[in-house]
PDB file of C-alpha atoms in Angstrom:
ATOM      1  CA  UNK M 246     105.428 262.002 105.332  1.00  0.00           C
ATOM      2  CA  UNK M 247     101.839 261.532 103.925  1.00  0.00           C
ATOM      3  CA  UNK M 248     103.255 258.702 101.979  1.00  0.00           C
ATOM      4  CA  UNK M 249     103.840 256.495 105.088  1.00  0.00           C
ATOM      5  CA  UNK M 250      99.865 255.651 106.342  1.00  0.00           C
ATOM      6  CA  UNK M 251      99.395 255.217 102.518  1.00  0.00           C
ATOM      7  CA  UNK M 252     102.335 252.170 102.675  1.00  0.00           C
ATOM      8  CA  UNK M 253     100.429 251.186 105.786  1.00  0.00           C
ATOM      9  CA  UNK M 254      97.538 250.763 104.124  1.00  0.00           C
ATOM     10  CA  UNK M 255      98.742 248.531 101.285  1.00  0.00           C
ATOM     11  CA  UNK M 256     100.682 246.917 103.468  1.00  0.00           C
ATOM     12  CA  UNK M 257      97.218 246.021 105.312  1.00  0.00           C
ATOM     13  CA  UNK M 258      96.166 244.375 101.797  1.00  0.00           C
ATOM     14  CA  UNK M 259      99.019 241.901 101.757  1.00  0.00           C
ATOM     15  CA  UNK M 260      97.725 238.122 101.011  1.00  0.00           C
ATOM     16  CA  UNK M 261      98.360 236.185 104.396  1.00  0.00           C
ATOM     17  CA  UNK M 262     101.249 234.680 102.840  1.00  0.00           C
ATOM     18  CA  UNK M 263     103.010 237.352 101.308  1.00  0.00           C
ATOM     19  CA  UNK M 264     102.315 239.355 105.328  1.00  0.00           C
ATOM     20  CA  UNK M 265     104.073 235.903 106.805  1.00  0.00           C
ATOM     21  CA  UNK M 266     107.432 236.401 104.413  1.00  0.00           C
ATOM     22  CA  UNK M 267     106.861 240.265 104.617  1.00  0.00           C
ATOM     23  CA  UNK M 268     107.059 239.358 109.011  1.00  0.00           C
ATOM     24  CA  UNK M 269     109.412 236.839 108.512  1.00  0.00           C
ATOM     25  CA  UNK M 270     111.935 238.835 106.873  1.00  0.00           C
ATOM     26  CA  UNK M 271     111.958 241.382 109.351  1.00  0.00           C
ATOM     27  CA  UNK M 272     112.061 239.140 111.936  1.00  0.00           C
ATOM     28  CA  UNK M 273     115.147 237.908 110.687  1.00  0.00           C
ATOM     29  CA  UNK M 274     117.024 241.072 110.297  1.00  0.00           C
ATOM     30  CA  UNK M 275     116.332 241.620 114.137  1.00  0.00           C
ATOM     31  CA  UNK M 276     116.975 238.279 115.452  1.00  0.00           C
ATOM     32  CA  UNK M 277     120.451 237.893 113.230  1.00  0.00           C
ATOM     33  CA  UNK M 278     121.122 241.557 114.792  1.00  0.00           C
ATOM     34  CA  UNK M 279     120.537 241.306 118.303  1.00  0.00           C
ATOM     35  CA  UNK M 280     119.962 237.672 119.184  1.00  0.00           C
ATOM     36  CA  UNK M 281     116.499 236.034 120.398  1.00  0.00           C
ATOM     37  CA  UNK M 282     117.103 237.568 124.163  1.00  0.00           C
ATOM     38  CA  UNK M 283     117.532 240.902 122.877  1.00  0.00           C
ATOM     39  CA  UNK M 284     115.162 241.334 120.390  1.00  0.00           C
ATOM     40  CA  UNK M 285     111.574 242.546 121.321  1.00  0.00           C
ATOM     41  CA  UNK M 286     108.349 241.715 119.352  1.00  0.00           C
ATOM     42  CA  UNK M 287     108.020 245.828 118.894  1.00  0.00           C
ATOM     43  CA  UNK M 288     111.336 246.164 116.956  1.00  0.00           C
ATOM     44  CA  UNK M 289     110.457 243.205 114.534  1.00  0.00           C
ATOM     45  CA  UNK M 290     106.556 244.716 114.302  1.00  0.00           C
ATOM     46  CA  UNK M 291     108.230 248.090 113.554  1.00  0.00           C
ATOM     47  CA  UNK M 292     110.898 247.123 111.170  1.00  0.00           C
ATOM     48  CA  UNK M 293     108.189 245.355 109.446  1.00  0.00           C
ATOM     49  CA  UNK M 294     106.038 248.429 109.569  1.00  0.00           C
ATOM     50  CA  UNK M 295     102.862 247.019 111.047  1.00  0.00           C
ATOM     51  CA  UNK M 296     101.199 247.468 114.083  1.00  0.00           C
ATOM     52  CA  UNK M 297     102.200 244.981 116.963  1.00  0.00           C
ATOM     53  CA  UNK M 298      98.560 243.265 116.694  1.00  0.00           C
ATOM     54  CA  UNK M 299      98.713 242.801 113.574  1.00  0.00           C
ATOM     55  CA  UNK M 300     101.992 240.561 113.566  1.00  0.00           C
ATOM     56  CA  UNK M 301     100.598 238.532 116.747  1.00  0.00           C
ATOM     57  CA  UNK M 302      97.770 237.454 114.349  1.00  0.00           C
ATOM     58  CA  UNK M 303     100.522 235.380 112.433  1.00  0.00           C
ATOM     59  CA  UNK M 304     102.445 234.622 115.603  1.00  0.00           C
ATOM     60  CA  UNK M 305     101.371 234.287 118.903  1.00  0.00           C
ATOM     61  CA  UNK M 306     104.471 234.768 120.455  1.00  0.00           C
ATOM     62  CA  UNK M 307     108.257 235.321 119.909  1.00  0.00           C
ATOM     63  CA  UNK M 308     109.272 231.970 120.506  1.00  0.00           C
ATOM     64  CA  UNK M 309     106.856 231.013 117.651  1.00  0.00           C
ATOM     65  CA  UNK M 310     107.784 233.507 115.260  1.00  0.00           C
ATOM     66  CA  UNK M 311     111.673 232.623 116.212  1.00  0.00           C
ATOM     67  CA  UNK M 312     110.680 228.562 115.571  1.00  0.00           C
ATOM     68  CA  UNK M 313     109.042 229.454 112.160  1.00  0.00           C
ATOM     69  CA  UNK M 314     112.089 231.384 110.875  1.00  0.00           C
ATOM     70  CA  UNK M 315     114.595 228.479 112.322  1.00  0.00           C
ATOM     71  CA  UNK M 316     112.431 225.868 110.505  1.00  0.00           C
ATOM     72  CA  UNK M 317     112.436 227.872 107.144  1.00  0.00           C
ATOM     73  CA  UNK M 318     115.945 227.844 107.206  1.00  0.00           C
ATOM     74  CA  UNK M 319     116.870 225.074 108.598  1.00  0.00           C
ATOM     75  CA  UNK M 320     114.261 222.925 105.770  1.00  0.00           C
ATOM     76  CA  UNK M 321     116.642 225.220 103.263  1.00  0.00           C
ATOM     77  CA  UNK M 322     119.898 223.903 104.669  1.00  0.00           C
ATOM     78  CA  UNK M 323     118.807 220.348 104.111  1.00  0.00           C
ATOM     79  CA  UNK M 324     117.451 220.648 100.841  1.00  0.00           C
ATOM     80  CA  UNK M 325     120.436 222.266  99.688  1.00  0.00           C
ATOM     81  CA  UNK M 326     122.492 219.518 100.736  1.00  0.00           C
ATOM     82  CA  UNK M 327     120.219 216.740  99.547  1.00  0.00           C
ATOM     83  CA  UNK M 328     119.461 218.879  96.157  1.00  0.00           C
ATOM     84  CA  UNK M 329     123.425 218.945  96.019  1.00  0.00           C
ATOM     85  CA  UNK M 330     123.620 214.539  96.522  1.00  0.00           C
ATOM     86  CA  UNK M 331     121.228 214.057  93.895  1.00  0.00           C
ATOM     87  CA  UNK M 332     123.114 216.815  91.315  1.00  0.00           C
ATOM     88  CA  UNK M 333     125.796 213.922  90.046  1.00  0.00           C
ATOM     89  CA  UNK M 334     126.612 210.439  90.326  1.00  0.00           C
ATOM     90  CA  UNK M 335     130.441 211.308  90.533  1.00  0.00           C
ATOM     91  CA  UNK M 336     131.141 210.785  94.325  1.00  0.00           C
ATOM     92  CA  UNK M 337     134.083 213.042  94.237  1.00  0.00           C
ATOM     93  CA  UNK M 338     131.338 215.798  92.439  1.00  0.00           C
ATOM     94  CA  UNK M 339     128.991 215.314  95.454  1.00  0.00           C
ATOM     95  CA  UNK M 340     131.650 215.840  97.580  1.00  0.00           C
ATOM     96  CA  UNK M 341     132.153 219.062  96.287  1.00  0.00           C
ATOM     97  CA  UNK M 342     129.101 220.022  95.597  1.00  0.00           C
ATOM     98  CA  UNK M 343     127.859 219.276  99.171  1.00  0.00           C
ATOM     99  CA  UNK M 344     130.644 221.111 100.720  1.00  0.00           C
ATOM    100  CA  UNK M 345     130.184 224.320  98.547  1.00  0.00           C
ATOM    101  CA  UNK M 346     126.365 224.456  99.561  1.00  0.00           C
ATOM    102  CA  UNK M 347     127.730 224.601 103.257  1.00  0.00           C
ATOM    103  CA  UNK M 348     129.556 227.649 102.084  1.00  0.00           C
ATOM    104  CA  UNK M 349     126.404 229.282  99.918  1.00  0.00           C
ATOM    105  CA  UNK M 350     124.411 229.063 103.687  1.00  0.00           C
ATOM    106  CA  UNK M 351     126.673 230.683 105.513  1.00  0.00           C
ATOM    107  CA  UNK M 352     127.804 233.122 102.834  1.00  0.00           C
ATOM    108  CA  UNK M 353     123.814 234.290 101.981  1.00  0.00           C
ATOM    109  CA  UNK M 354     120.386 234.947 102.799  1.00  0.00           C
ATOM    110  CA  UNK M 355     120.932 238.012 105.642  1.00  0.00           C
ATOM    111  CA  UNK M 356     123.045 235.463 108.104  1.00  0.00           C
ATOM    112  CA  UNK M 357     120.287 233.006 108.637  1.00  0.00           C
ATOM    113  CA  UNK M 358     123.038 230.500 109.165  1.00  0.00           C
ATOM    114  CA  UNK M 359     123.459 232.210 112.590  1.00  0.00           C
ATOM    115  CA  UNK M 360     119.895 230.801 113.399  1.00  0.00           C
ATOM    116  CA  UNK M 361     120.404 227.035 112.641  1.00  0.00           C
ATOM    117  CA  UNK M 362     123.899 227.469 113.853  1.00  0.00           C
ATOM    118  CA  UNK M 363     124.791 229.306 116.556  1.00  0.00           C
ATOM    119  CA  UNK M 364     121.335 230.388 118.462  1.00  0.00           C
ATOM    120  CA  UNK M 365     121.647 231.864 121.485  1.00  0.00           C
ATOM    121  CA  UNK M 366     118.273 229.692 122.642  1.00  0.00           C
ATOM    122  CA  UNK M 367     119.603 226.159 122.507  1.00  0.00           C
ATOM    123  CA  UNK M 368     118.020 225.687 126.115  1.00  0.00           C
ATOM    124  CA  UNK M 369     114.778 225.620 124.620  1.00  0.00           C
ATOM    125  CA  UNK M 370     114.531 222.041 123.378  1.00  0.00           C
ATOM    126  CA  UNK M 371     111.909 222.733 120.565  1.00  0.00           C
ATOM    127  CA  UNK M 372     115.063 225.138 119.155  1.00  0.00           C
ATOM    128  CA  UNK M 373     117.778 222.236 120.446  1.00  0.00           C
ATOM    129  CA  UNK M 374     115.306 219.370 118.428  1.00  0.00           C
ATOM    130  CA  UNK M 375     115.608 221.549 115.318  1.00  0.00           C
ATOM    131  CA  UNK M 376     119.113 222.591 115.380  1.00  0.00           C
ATOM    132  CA  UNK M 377     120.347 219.062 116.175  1.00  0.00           C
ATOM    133  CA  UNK M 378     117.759 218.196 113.371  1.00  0.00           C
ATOM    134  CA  UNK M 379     119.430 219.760 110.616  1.00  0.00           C
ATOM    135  CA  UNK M 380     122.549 217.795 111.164  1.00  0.00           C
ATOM    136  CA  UNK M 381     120.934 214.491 111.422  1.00  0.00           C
ATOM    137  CA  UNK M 382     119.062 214.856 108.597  1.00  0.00           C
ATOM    138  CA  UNK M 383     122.054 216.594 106.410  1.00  0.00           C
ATOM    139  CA  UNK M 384     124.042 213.483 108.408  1.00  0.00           C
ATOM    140  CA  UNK M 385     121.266 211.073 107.485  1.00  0.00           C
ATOM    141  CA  UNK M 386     121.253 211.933 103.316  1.00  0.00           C
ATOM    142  CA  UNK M 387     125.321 211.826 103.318  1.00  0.00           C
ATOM    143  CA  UNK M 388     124.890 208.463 105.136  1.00  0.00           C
ATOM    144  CA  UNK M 389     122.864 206.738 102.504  1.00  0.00           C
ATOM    145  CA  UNK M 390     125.185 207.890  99.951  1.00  0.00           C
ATOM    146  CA  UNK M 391     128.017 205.834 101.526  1.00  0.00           C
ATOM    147  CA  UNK M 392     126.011 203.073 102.804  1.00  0.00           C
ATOM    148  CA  UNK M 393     125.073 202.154  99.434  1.00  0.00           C
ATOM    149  CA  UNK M 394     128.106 203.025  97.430  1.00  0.00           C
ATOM    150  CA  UNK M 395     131.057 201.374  99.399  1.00  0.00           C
ATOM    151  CA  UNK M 396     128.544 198.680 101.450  1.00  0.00           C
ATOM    152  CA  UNK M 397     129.309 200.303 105.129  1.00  0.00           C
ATOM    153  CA  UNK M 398     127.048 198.942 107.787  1.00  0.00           C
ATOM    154  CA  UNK M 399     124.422 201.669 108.614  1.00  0.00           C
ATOM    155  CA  UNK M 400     126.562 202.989 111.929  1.00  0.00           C
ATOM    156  CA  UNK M 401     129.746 203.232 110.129  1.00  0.00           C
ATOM    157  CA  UNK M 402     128.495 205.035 107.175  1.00  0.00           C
ATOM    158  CA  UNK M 403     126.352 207.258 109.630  1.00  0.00           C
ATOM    159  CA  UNK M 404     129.745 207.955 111.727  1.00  0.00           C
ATOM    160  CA  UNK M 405     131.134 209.239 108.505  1.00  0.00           C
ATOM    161  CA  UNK M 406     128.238 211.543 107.757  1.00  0.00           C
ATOM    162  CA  UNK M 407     128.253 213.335 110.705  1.00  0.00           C
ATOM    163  CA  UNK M 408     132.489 213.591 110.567  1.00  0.00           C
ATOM    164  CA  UNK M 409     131.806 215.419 106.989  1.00  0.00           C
ATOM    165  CA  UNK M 410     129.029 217.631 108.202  1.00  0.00           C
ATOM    166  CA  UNK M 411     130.679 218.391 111.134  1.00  0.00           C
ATOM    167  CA  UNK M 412     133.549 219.719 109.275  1.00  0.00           C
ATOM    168  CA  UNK M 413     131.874 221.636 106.318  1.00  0.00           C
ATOM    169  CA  UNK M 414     129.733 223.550 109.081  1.00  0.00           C
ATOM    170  CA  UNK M 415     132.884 224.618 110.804  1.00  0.00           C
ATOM    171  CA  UNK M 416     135.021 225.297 108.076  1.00  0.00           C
ATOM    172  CA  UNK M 417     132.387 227.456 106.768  1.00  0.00           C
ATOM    173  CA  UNK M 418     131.635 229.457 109.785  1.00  0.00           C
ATOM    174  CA  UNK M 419     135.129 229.470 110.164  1.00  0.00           C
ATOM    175  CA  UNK M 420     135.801 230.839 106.415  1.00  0.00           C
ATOM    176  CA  UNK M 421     133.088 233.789 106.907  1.00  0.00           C
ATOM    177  CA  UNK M 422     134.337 234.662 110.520  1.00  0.00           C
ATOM    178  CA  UNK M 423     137.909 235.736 108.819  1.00  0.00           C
ATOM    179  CA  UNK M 424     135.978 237.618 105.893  1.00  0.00           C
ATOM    180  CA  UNK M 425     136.373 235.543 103.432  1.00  0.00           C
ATOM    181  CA  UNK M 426     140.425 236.113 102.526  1.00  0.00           C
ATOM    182  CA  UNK M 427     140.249 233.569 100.906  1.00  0.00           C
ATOM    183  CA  UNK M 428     137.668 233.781  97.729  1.00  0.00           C
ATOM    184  CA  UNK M 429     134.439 231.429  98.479  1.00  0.00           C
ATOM    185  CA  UNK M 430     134.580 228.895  95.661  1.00  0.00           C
ATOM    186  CA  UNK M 431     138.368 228.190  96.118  1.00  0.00           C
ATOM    187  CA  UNK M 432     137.255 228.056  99.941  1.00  0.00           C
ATOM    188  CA  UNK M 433     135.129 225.495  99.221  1.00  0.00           C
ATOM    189  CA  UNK M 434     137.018 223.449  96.886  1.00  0.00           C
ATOM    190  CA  UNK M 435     140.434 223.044  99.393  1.00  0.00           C
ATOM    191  CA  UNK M 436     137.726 221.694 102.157  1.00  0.00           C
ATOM    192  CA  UNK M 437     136.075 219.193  99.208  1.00  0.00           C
ATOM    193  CA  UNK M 438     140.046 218.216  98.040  1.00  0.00           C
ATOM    194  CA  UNK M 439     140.766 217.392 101.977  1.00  0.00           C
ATOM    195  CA  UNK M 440     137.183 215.737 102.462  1.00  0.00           C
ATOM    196  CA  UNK M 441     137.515 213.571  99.795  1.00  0.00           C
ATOM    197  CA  UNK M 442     141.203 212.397 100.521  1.00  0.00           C
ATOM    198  CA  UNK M 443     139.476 210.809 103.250  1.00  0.00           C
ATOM    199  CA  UNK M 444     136.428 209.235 101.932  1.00  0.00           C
ATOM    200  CA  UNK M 445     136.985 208.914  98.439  1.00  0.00           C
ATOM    201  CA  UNK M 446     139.456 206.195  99.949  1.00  0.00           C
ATOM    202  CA  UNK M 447     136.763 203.837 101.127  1.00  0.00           C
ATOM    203  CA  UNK M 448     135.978 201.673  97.709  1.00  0.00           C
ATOM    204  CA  UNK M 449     132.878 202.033  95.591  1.00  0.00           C
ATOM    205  CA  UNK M 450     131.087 198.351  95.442  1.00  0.00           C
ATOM    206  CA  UNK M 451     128.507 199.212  93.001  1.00  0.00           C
ATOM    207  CA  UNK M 452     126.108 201.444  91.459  1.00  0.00           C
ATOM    208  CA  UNK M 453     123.350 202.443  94.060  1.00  0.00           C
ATOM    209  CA  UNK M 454     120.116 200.508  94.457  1.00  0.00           C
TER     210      UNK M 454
END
């Protein structure tokens, strides 16, 4: 038991960024477990084993310590998706590679997809903005792709986007609600064989510019 205020006390020393991820983290366990209604700014203080003043010195509120988590993740989302478009020039290899990093999100990180995805706060338009935001700007990257490779007018190619987002998100929520029977990667693959079926049947016009 002595061993605890001594934890405390290092804990105290943390750099102000290392304290944010430390808070962070534990707010994420809590919010992923109970949902933003249920959760109280006492469990998360707690779990992160500080006192409750010293986590309102990072965030001044729950709703601000929910927004900072949901923009983490949500900034992670995109860049996996856009890291994934840039990983090949093989359109049928983006394909797959941008489905599969729908799967990684959902499949990883302590169920932090449950925070972009299915939030229980979606009434609060600065959580609405940012949820819708990650699919417009996931939408968005896929768009350019398609606008430049097969010469689609900007709403068509953006139409097509958001059909192929809208299904990898599913599928993969979908996928990790039945436990995963079916192994990840092959998971991942049937969706990219399906996806591009469809929109590997649009022709390529030329290299991007």
């Amino acid at each position: 038991m002595p061993a605890a205020p001594e934890a405390r006390t290092r804990s105290a020393r943390l750099p102000r960024s290392a304290r944010r991820r430390q808070l962070l983290g534990a707010a994420q366990e809590v919010f992923v477990a109970q949902g933003y209604h249920a959760a109280v700014m006492d469990d998360i203080a707690e779990r992160a084993g500080v006192s409750k003043p010293v986590l309102y010195q990072h965030f001044p509120s729950k709703l601000e310590l929910y927004l900072a988590l949901l923009d983490q993740h949500a900034d992670a989302m995109v860049a996996a998706v856009r890291a994934a478009l840039a990983s090949t020039t093989d359109n049928k290899q983006r394909v797959a590679a941008t489905i599969a990093a729908y799967f990684r999100f959902v499949d990883e990180d302590g169920g932090a997809f449950r925070l972009v995805f299915e939030s229980d706060l979606t009434n609060q338009s600065a959580v609405r903005d940012r949820v819708d935001g990650v699919t417009a700007l996931c939408a968005d990257a896929i768009s350019e792709v398609i606008r430049e490779d097969a010469g689609m007018p900007p709403e068509e190619a953006m139409l097509l986007a958001v059909g192929l987002t809208g299904m990898a998100q599913v599928a993969a929520r979908y996928w990790l609600a039945t436990e995963g029977s079916i192994p990840r990667d092959a998971a991942a693959r049937l969706l990219a064989s399906l996806s591009w079926r469809g929109i590997g049947a649009f022709p390529r016009t030329g290299e991007p510019h």
